[in-house]
């Protein structure tokens, strides 16, 4: 028995478990000698000129001119031409054969958004706004143009459409002038088209009042609602 115990004890000492290889990949040692300060300086680039930022040196904006705006454009051409050329440094011309105004950025044009602002200015005049009112689009950045049709609000035809347009204008233009003064906007009624020039918030107030008049609300009620909304908007700012 003692001999058997000694043999088994000797076998247990010689028995070893097989070693398993780890399947994880060993990461190579990183060389930190070339790592510099993580805080790097931001690169400074010169501002792009309009002729480069537009993406194309030959970019031209073309605004078609309807026949009934030829005479006003001819009379006010100097007032339209001067701010675009002297202030925005743009190239402007009227092509009589194509019946359109062409605006192009020149080498001296510095402002990237000059081309778009000039297009909005000329377009506002073509739609029927006075030059003095349209010039605000060049001086101020928060002004926009919005256009819609009376039939977009309510499908009217014939005499019903004419009466709706008359309600918007009012006697001697009183209704239109009241909406303009309260909302600090400018409105043009061109047949069934309505064009509004002003800030985004004021355009929404004026448009809501115009839509209520088209839908048949009494002018006195519309005036009261419009003044209340305008006072609330003014108090916020």
PDB file of C-alpha atoms in Angstrom:
ATOM      1  CA  UNK A   1       0.000   0.000   0.000  1.00  0.00           C
ATOM      2  CA  UNK A   2       2.795   2.385   0.873  1.00  0.00           C
ATOM      3  CA  UNK A   3       4.510   1.640  -2.456  1.00  0.00           C
ATOM      4  CA  UNK A   4       1.289   2.396  -4.375  1.00  0.00           C
ATOM      5  CA  UNK A   5       0.797   5.697  -2.514  1.00  0.00           C
ATOM      6  CA  UNK A   6       4.313   6.811  -3.286  1.00  0.00           C
ATOM      7  CA  UNK A   7       3.892   6.071  -6.990  1.00  0.00           C
ATOM      8  CA  UNK A   8       0.603   7.964  -7.258  1.00  0.00           C
ATOM      9  CA  UNK A   9       2.065  10.894  -5.321  1.00  0.00           C
ATOM     10  CA  UNK A  10       4.993  11.015  -7.726  1.00  0.00           C
ATOM     11  CA  UNK A  11       2.666  10.962 -10.734  1.00  0.00           C
ATOM     12  CA  UNK A  12       0.659  13.922  -9.348  1.00  0.00           C
ATOM     13  CA  UNK A  13       3.795  16.006  -8.971  1.00  0.00           C
ATOM     14  CA  UNK A  14       4.850  15.397 -12.597  1.00  0.00           C
ATOM     15  CA  UNK A  15       1.360  16.198 -14.062  1.00  0.00           C
ATOM     16  CA  UNK A  16       1.110  19.778 -15.456  1.00  0.00           C
ATOM     17  CA  UNK A  17      -1.869  21.515 -17.112  1.00  0.00           C
ATOM     18  CA  UNK A  18      -1.296  22.592 -20.738  1.00  0.00           C
ATOM     19  CA  UNK A  19      -0.852  26.323 -21.223  1.00  0.00           C
ATOM     20  CA  UNK A  20      -3.303  28.050 -23.587  1.00  0.00           C
ATOM     21  CA  UNK A  21      -2.128  30.849 -25.836  1.00  0.00           C
ATOM     22  CA  UNK A  22      -3.923  34.166 -25.398  1.00  0.00           C
ATOM     23  CA  UNK A  23      -5.885  35.239 -28.484  1.00  0.00           C
ATOM     24  CA  UNK A  24      -5.480  38.937 -27.818  1.00  0.00           C
ATOM     25  CA  UNK A  25      -3.206  40.822 -30.127  1.00  0.00           C
ATOM     26  CA  UNK A  26      -0.337  42.561 -28.530  1.00  0.00           C
ATOM     27  CA  UNK A  27      -0.365  46.279 -29.200  1.00  0.00           C
ATOM     28  CA  UNK A  28       2.944  47.617 -30.406  1.00  0.00           C
ATOM     29  CA  UNK A  29       4.640  50.136 -28.206  1.00  0.00           C
ATOM     30  CA  UNK A  30       3.748  53.675 -29.246  1.00  0.00           C
ATOM     31  CA  UNK A  31       6.526  56.045 -29.992  1.00  0.00           C
ATOM     32  CA  UNK A  32       5.642  59.255 -28.147  1.00  0.00           C
ATOM     33  CA  UNK A  33       8.742  61.106 -29.175  1.00  0.00           C
ATOM     34  CA  UNK A  34       7.033  62.753 -32.181  1.00  0.00           C
ATOM     35  CA  UNK A  35       3.825  63.765 -30.375  1.00  0.00           C
ATOM     36  CA  UNK A  36       3.618  67.514 -30.021  1.00  0.00           C
ATOM     37  CA  UNK A  37       1.376  69.806 -28.036  1.00  0.00           C
ATOM     38  CA  UNK A  38      -2.291  68.848 -28.747  1.00  0.00           C
ATOM     39  CA  UNK A  39      -3.345  72.505 -28.643  1.00  0.00           C
ATOM     40  CA  UNK A  40      -2.718  73.705 -32.198  1.00  0.00           C
ATOM     41  CA  UNK A  41      -3.290  77.151 -33.630  1.00  0.00           C
ATOM     42  CA  UNK A  42      -6.239  77.673 -35.962  1.00  0.00           C
ATOM     43  CA  UNK A  43      -5.332  78.668 -39.498  1.00  0.00           C
ATOM     44  CA  UNK A  44      -6.248  82.166 -40.581  1.00  0.00           C
ATOM     45  CA  UNK A  45      -7.456  82.639 -44.150  1.00  0.00           C
ATOM     46  CA  UNK A  46      -8.163  85.865 -45.966  1.00  0.00           C
ATOM     47  CA  UNK A  47     -11.865  86.535 -46.696  1.00  0.00           C
ATOM     48  CA  UNK A  48     -12.956  85.508 -50.165  1.00  0.00           C
ATOM     49  CA  UNK A  49     -13.985  88.089 -52.679  1.00  0.00           C
ATOM     50  CA  UNK A  50     -17.437  87.913 -54.208  1.00  0.00           C
ATOM     51  CA  UNK A  51     -16.128  86.890 -57.616  1.00  0.00           C
ATOM     52  CA  UNK A  52     -14.319  83.904 -56.032  1.00  0.00           C
ATOM     53  CA  UNK A  53     -16.941  82.963 -53.435  1.00  0.00           C
ATOM     54  CA  UNK A  54     -19.716  82.802 -56.004  1.00  0.00           C
ATOM     55  CA  UNK A  55     -18.122  79.670 -57.446  1.00  0.00           C
ATOM     56  CA  UNK A  56     -18.117  80.956 -60.998  1.00  0.00           C
ATOM     57  CA  UNK A  57     -16.462  84.061 -62.392  1.00  0.00           C
ATOM     58  CA  UNK A  58     -19.176  84.377 -65.028  1.00  0.00           C
ATOM     59  CA  UNK A  59     -22.183  84.194 -62.683  1.00  0.00           C
ATOM     60  CA  UNK A  60     -24.862  86.600 -63.860  1.00  0.00           C
ATOM     61  CA  UNK A  61     -28.241  87.359 -62.309  1.00  0.00           C
ATOM     62  CA  UNK A  62     -30.962  88.164 -64.846  1.00  0.00           C
ATOM     63  CA  UNK A  63     -34.205  89.885 -63.842  1.00  0.00           C
ATOM     64  CA  UNK A  64     -36.935  89.986 -66.539  1.00  0.00           C
ATOM     65  CA  UNK A  65     -38.740  93.307 -66.952  1.00  0.00           C
ATOM     66  CA  UNK A  66     -42.448  93.267 -67.959  1.00  0.00           C
ATOM     67  CA  UNK A  67     -43.591  95.823 -70.553  1.00  0.00           C
ATOM     68  CA  UNK A  68     -45.528  97.992 -68.075  1.00  0.00           C
ATOM     69  CA  UNK A  69     -42.330  98.592 -66.050  1.00  0.00           C
ATOM     70  CA  UNK A  70     -40.195  99.841 -68.970  1.00  0.00           C
ATOM     71  CA  UNK A  71     -41.093 103.509 -68.499  1.00  0.00           C
ATOM     72  CA  UNK A  72     -40.613 103.558 -64.684  1.00  0.00           C
ATOM     73  CA  UNK A  73     -37.296 101.725 -65.112  1.00  0.00           C
ATOM     74  CA  UNK A  74     -36.127 104.291 -67.667  1.00  0.00           C
ATOM     75  CA  UNK A  75     -37.062 107.202 -65.383  1.00  0.00           C
ATOM     76  CA  UNK A  76     -35.479 105.733 -62.244  1.00  0.00           C
ATOM     77  CA  UNK A  77     -32.504 104.016 -63.919  1.00  0.00           C
ATOM     78  CA  UNK A  78     -29.942 106.432 -62.448  1.00  0.00           C
ATOM     79  CA  UNK A  79     -31.228 105.820 -58.889  1.00  0.00           C
ATOM     80  CA  UNK A  80     -31.061 102.050 -59.465  1.00  0.00           C
ATOM     81  CA  UNK A  81     -27.725 102.045 -61.262  1.00  0.00           C
ATOM     82  CA  UNK A  82     -25.772 104.297 -58.847  1.00  0.00           C
ATOM     83  CA  UNK A  83     -25.939 102.309 -55.554  1.00  0.00           C
ATOM     84  CA  UNK A  84     -25.233  99.006 -57.303  1.00  0.00           C
ATOM     85  CA  UNK A  85     -22.117 100.293 -59.065  1.00  0.00           C
ATOM     86  CA  UNK A  86     -20.700 102.741 -56.508  1.00  0.00           C
ATOM     87  CA  UNK A  87     -21.550 100.982 -53.237  1.00  0.00           C
ATOM     88  CA  UNK A  88     -21.630  97.271 -54.133  1.00  0.00           C
ATOM     89  CA  UNK A  89     -19.091  97.523 -56.993  1.00  0.00           C
ATOM     90  CA  UNK A  90     -21.228  95.464 -59.380  1.00  0.00           C
ATOM     91  CA  UNK A  91     -21.591  95.546 -63.152  1.00  0.00           C
ATOM     92  CA  UNK A  92     -25.158  96.345 -64.240  1.00  0.00           C
ATOM     93  CA  UNK A  93     -26.768  96.721 -67.649  1.00  0.00           C
ATOM     94  CA  UNK A  94     -30.208  96.582 -69.262  1.00  0.00           C
ATOM     95  CA  UNK A  95     -30.467  94.346 -72.334  1.00  0.00           C
ATOM     96  CA  UNK A  96     -33.313  95.745 -74.435  1.00  0.00           C
ATOM     97  CA  UNK A  97     -33.306  92.816 -76.852  1.00  0.00           C
ATOM     98  CA  UNK A  98     -33.865  90.260 -74.071  1.00  0.00           C
ATOM     99  CA  UNK A  99     -35.922  92.668 -71.931  1.00  0.00           C
ATOM    100  CA  UNK A 100     -33.993  91.971 -68.748  1.00  0.00           C
ATOM    101  CA  UNK A 101     -31.567  93.549 -66.292  1.00  0.00           C
ATOM    102  CA  UNK A 102     -28.230  91.746 -65.938  1.00  0.00           C
ATOM    103  CA  UNK A 103     -26.083  92.008 -62.793  1.00  0.00           C
ATOM    104  CA  UNK A 104     -22.567  90.609 -62.579  1.00  0.00           C
ATOM    105  CA  UNK A 105     -19.874  90.652 -59.879  1.00  0.00           C
ATOM    106  CA  UNK A 106     -16.671  92.456 -60.837  1.00  0.00           C
ATOM    107  CA  UNK A 107     -13.078  92.255 -59.663  1.00  0.00           C
ATOM    108  CA  UNK A 108     -13.632  95.057 -57.142  1.00  0.00           C
ATOM    109  CA  UNK A 109     -16.700  93.425 -55.563  1.00  0.00           C
ATOM    110  CA  UNK A 110     -15.800  92.555 -51.963  1.00  0.00           C
ATOM    111  CA  UNK A 111     -19.082  91.386 -50.410  1.00  0.00           C
ATOM    112  CA  UNK A 112     -20.134  87.818 -51.230  1.00  0.00           C
ATOM    113  CA  UNK A 113     -23.854  88.515 -50.740  1.00  0.00           C
ATOM    114  CA  UNK A 114     -23.809  91.646 -52.901  1.00  0.00           C
ATOM    115  CA  UNK A 115     -25.144  89.830 -55.954  1.00  0.00           C
ATOM    116  CA  UNK A 116     -28.182  88.441 -54.114  1.00  0.00           C
ATOM    117  CA  UNK A 117     -28.978  91.749 -52.419  1.00  0.00           C
ATOM    118  CA  UNK A 118     -28.756  93.577 -55.739  1.00  0.00           C
ATOM    119  CA  UNK A 119     -31.112  91.061 -57.345  1.00  0.00           C
ATOM    120  CA  UNK A 120     -33.658  91.507 -54.531  1.00  0.00           C
ATOM    121  CA  UNK A 121     -33.406  95.294 -54.882  1.00  0.00           C
ATOM    122  CA  UNK A 122     -34.046  95.307 -58.638  1.00  0.00           C
ATOM    123  CA  UNK A 123     -36.766  92.665 -58.301  1.00  0.00           C
ATOM    124  CA  UNK A 124     -38.564  94.761 -55.667  1.00  0.00           C
ATOM    125  CA  UNK A 125     -38.628  97.743 -58.030  1.00  0.00           C
ATOM    126  CA  UNK A 126     -39.873  95.591 -60.916  1.00  0.00           C
ATOM    127  CA  UNK A 127     -42.711  94.307 -58.702  1.00  0.00           C
ATOM    128  CA  UNK A 128     -43.897  97.879 -58.125  1.00  0.00           C
ATOM    129  CA  UNK A 129     -42.161  99.207 -54.995  1.00  0.00           C
ATOM    130  CA  UNK A 130     -40.699 102.721 -54.972  1.00  0.00           C
ATOM    131  CA  UNK A 131     -36.936 103.044 -55.334  1.00  0.00           C
ATOM    132  CA  UNK A 132     -36.654 104.601 -51.854  1.00  0.00           C
ATOM    133  CA  UNK A 133     -38.471 101.632 -50.295  1.00  0.00           C
ATOM    134  CA  UNK A 134     -36.529  99.057 -52.326  1.00  0.00           C
ATOM    135  CA  UNK A 135     -33.208 100.657 -51.280  1.00  0.00           C
ATOM    136  CA  UNK A 136     -33.871  99.398 -47.749  1.00  0.00           C
ATOM    137  CA  UNK A 137     -33.026  95.900 -49.031  1.00  0.00           C
ATOM    138  CA  UNK A 138     -29.468  97.116 -49.681  1.00  0.00           C
ATOM    139  CA  UNK A 139     -29.065  98.945 -46.377  1.00  0.00           C
ATOM    140  CA  UNK A 140     -30.681  96.459 -43.978  1.00  0.00           C
ATOM    141  CA  UNK A 141     -30.104  92.716 -43.688  1.00  0.00           C
ATOM    142  CA  UNK A 142     -33.359  91.644 -42.012  1.00  0.00           C
ATOM    143  CA  UNK A 143     -35.768  92.693 -44.781  1.00  0.00           C
ATOM    144  CA  UNK A 144     -37.451  90.232 -47.135  1.00  0.00           C
ATOM    145  CA  UNK A 145     -39.922  90.059 -49.999  1.00  0.00           C
ATOM    146  CA  UNK A 146     -43.014  87.864 -49.945  1.00  0.00           C
ATOM    147  CA  UNK A 147     -45.592  87.447 -52.703  1.00  0.00           C
ATOM    148  CA  UNK A 148     -48.860  85.540 -52.892  1.00  0.00           C
ATOM    149  CA  UNK A 149     -52.117  85.546 -54.834  1.00  0.00           C
ATOM    150  CA  UNK A 150     -55.581  86.396 -53.571  1.00  0.00           C
ATOM    151  CA  UNK A 151     -56.837  83.074 -54.961  1.00  0.00           C
ATOM    152  CA  UNK A 152     -54.307  81.257 -52.749  1.00  0.00           C
ATOM    153  CA  UNK A 153     -56.349  82.392 -49.745  1.00  0.00           C
ATOM    154  CA  UNK A 154     -59.821  81.948 -51.227  1.00  0.00           C
ATOM    155  CA  UNK A 155     -60.790  80.776 -54.738  1.00  0.00           C
ATOM    156  CA  UNK A 156     -62.610  83.857 -56.052  1.00  0.00           C
ATOM    157  CA  UNK A 157     -63.559  84.784 -59.617  1.00  0.00           C
ATOM    158  CA  UNK A 158     -65.106  87.688 -61.474  1.00  0.00           C
ATOM    159  CA  UNK A 159     -66.820  90.361 -59.398  1.00  0.00           C
ATOM    160  CA  UNK A 160     -66.093  88.523 -56.144  1.00  0.00           C
ATOM    161  CA  UNK A 161     -62.350  88.776 -56.846  1.00  0.00           C
ATOM    162  CA  UNK A 162     -62.642  92.467 -57.746  1.00  0.00           C
ATOM    163  CA  UNK A 163     -64.535  93.209 -54.509  1.00  0.00           C
ATOM    164  CA  UNK A 164     -61.909  91.371 -52.453  1.00  0.00           C
ATOM    165  CA  UNK A 165     -59.118  93.440 -54.026  1.00  0.00           C
ATOM    166  CA  UNK A 166     -61.153  96.592 -53.371  1.00  0.00           C
ATOM    167  CA  UNK A 167     -61.528  95.625 -49.704  1.00  0.00           C
ATOM    168  CA  UNK A 168     -57.743  95.312 -49.426  1.00  0.00           C
ATOM    169  CA  UNK A 169     -57.124  98.746 -50.920  1.00  0.00           C
ATOM    170  CA  UNK A 170     -59.983 100.547 -49.174  1.00  0.00           C
ATOM    171  CA  UNK A 171     -61.324 103.976 -50.065  1.00  0.00           C
ATOM    172  CA  UNK A 172     -58.448 106.060 -51.488  1.00  0.00           C
ATOM    173  CA  UNK A 173     -56.048 103.348 -50.313  1.00  0.00           C
ATOM    174  CA  UNK A 174     -56.894 103.903 -46.640  1.00  0.00           C
ATOM    175  CA  UNK A 175     -56.939 100.200 -45.682  1.00  0.00           C
ATOM    176  CA  UNK A 176     -53.598  99.466 -47.346  1.00  0.00           C
ATOM    177  CA  UNK A 177     -51.942 102.512 -45.756  1.00  0.00           C
ATOM    178  CA  UNK A 178     -53.263 101.548 -42.314  1.00  0.00           C
ATOM    179  CA  UNK A 179     -51.821  98.033 -42.578  1.00  0.00           C
ATOM    180  CA  UNK A 180     -48.490  99.469 -43.777  1.00  0.00           C
ATOM    181  CA  UNK A 181     -48.244 101.980 -40.925  1.00  0.00           C
ATOM    182  CA  UNK A 182     -49.201  99.558 -38.157  1.00  0.00           C
ATOM    183  CA  UNK A 183     -46.951  96.700 -39.329  1.00  0.00           C
ATOM    184  CA  UNK A 184     -44.070  98.877 -40.663  1.00  0.00           C
ATOM    185  CA  UNK A 185     -44.201  97.219 -44.072  1.00  0.00           C
ATOM    186  CA  UNK A 186     -44.745  98.223 -47.686  1.00  0.00           C
ATOM    187  CA  UNK A 187     -47.494  96.564 -49.748  1.00  0.00           C
ATOM    188  CA  UNK A 188     -48.072  96.496 -53.500  1.00  0.00           C
ATOM    189  CA  UNK A 189     -51.413  95.360 -54.956  1.00  0.00           C
ATOM    190  CA  UNK A 190     -50.827  94.287 -58.557  1.00  0.00           C
ATOM    191  CA  UNK A 191     -54.063  92.850 -59.937  1.00  0.00           C
ATOM    192  CA  UNK A 192     -54.611  89.671 -57.869  1.00  0.00           C
ATOM    193  CA  UNK A 193     -50.956  89.538 -56.749  1.00  0.00           C
ATOM    194  CA  UNK A 194     -49.924  90.923 -53.352  1.00  0.00           C
ATOM    195  CA  UNK A 195     -46.286  91.795 -52.588  1.00  0.00           C
ATOM    196  CA  UNK A 196     -45.093  92.634 -49.061  1.00  0.00           C
ATOM    197  CA  UNK A 197     -41.715  94.150 -48.126  1.00  0.00           C
ATOM    198  CA  UNK A 198     -40.563  94.145 -44.499  1.00  0.00           C
ATOM    199  CA  UNK A 199     -39.081  92.105 -41.686  1.00  0.00           C
ATOM    200  CA  UNK A 200     -40.122  88.473 -41.279  1.00  0.00           C
ATOM    201  CA  UNK A 201     -42.316  89.063 -38.229  1.00  0.00           C
ATOM    202  CA  UNK A 202     -44.006  92.172 -39.635  1.00  0.00           C
ATOM    203  CA  UNK A 203     -44.717  90.373 -42.913  1.00  0.00           C
ATOM    204  CA  UNK A 204     -46.550  87.645 -40.999  1.00  0.00           C
ATOM    205  CA  UNK A 205     -48.708  90.213 -39.162  1.00  0.00           C
ATOM    206  CA  UNK A 206     -49.564  92.055 -42.390  1.00  0.00           C
ATOM    207  CA  UNK A 207     -50.297  88.833 -44.243  1.00  0.00           C
ATOM    208  CA  UNK A 208     -52.640  87.627 -41.496  1.00  0.00           C
ATOM    209  CA  UNK A 209     -54.575  90.908 -41.659  1.00  0.00           C
ATOM    210  CA  UNK A 210     -54.810  90.735 -45.469  1.00  0.00           C
ATOM    211  CA  UNK A 211     -56.014  87.127 -45.358  1.00  0.00           C
ATOM    212  CA  UNK A 212     -58.722  88.027 -42.826  1.00  0.00           C
ATOM    213  CA  UNK A 213     -59.947  90.815 -45.112  1.00  0.00           C
ATOM    214  CA  UNK A 214     -60.065  88.444 -48.089  1.00  0.00           C
ATOM    215  CA  UNK A 215     -62.030  85.909 -46.045  1.00  0.00           C
ATOM    216  CA  UNK A 216     -64.655  88.560 -45.222  1.00  0.00           C
ATOM    217  CA  UNK A 217     -63.773  89.934 -41.777  1.00  0.00           C
ATOM    218  CA  UNK A 218     -64.835  93.502 -41.010  1.00  0.00           C
ATOM    219  CA  UNK A 219     -62.021  96.059 -41.425  1.00  0.00           C
ATOM    220  CA  UNK A 220     -62.549  97.483 -37.915  1.00  0.00           C
ATOM    221  CA  UNK A 221     -62.144  94.016 -36.398  1.00  0.00           C
ATOM    222  CA  UNK A 222     -59.017  93.372 -38.468  1.00  0.00           C
ATOM    223  CA  UNK A 223     -57.513  96.717 -37.385  1.00  0.00           C
ATOM    224  CA  UNK A 224     -58.055  95.901 -33.711  1.00  0.00           C
ATOM    225  CA  UNK A 225     -56.520  92.445 -33.958  1.00  0.00           C
ATOM    226  CA  UNK A 226     -53.599  93.772 -35.988  1.00  0.00           C
ATOM    227  CA  UNK A 227     -52.790  96.542 -33.507  1.00  0.00           C
ATOM    228  CA  UNK A 228     -52.926  94.104 -30.591  1.00  0.00           C
ATOM    229  CA  UNK A 229     -50.536  91.668 -32.263  1.00  0.00           C
ATOM    230  CA  UNK A 230     -48.195  94.485 -33.339  1.00  0.00           C
ATOM    231  CA  UNK A 231     -48.037  95.888 -29.791  1.00  0.00           C
ATOM    232  CA  UNK A 232     -47.243  92.447 -28.371  1.00  0.00           C
ATOM    233  CA  UNK A 233     -44.495  91.941 -30.935  1.00  0.00           C
ATOM    234  CA  UNK A 234     -43.018  95.381 -30.183  1.00  0.00           C
ATOM    235  CA  UNK A 235     -43.052  94.760 -26.413  1.00  0.00           C
ATOM    236  CA  UNK A 236     -41.056  91.531 -26.849  1.00  0.00           C
ATOM    237  CA  UNK A 237     -38.185  93.411 -28.433  1.00  0.00           C
TER     238      UNK A 237
END
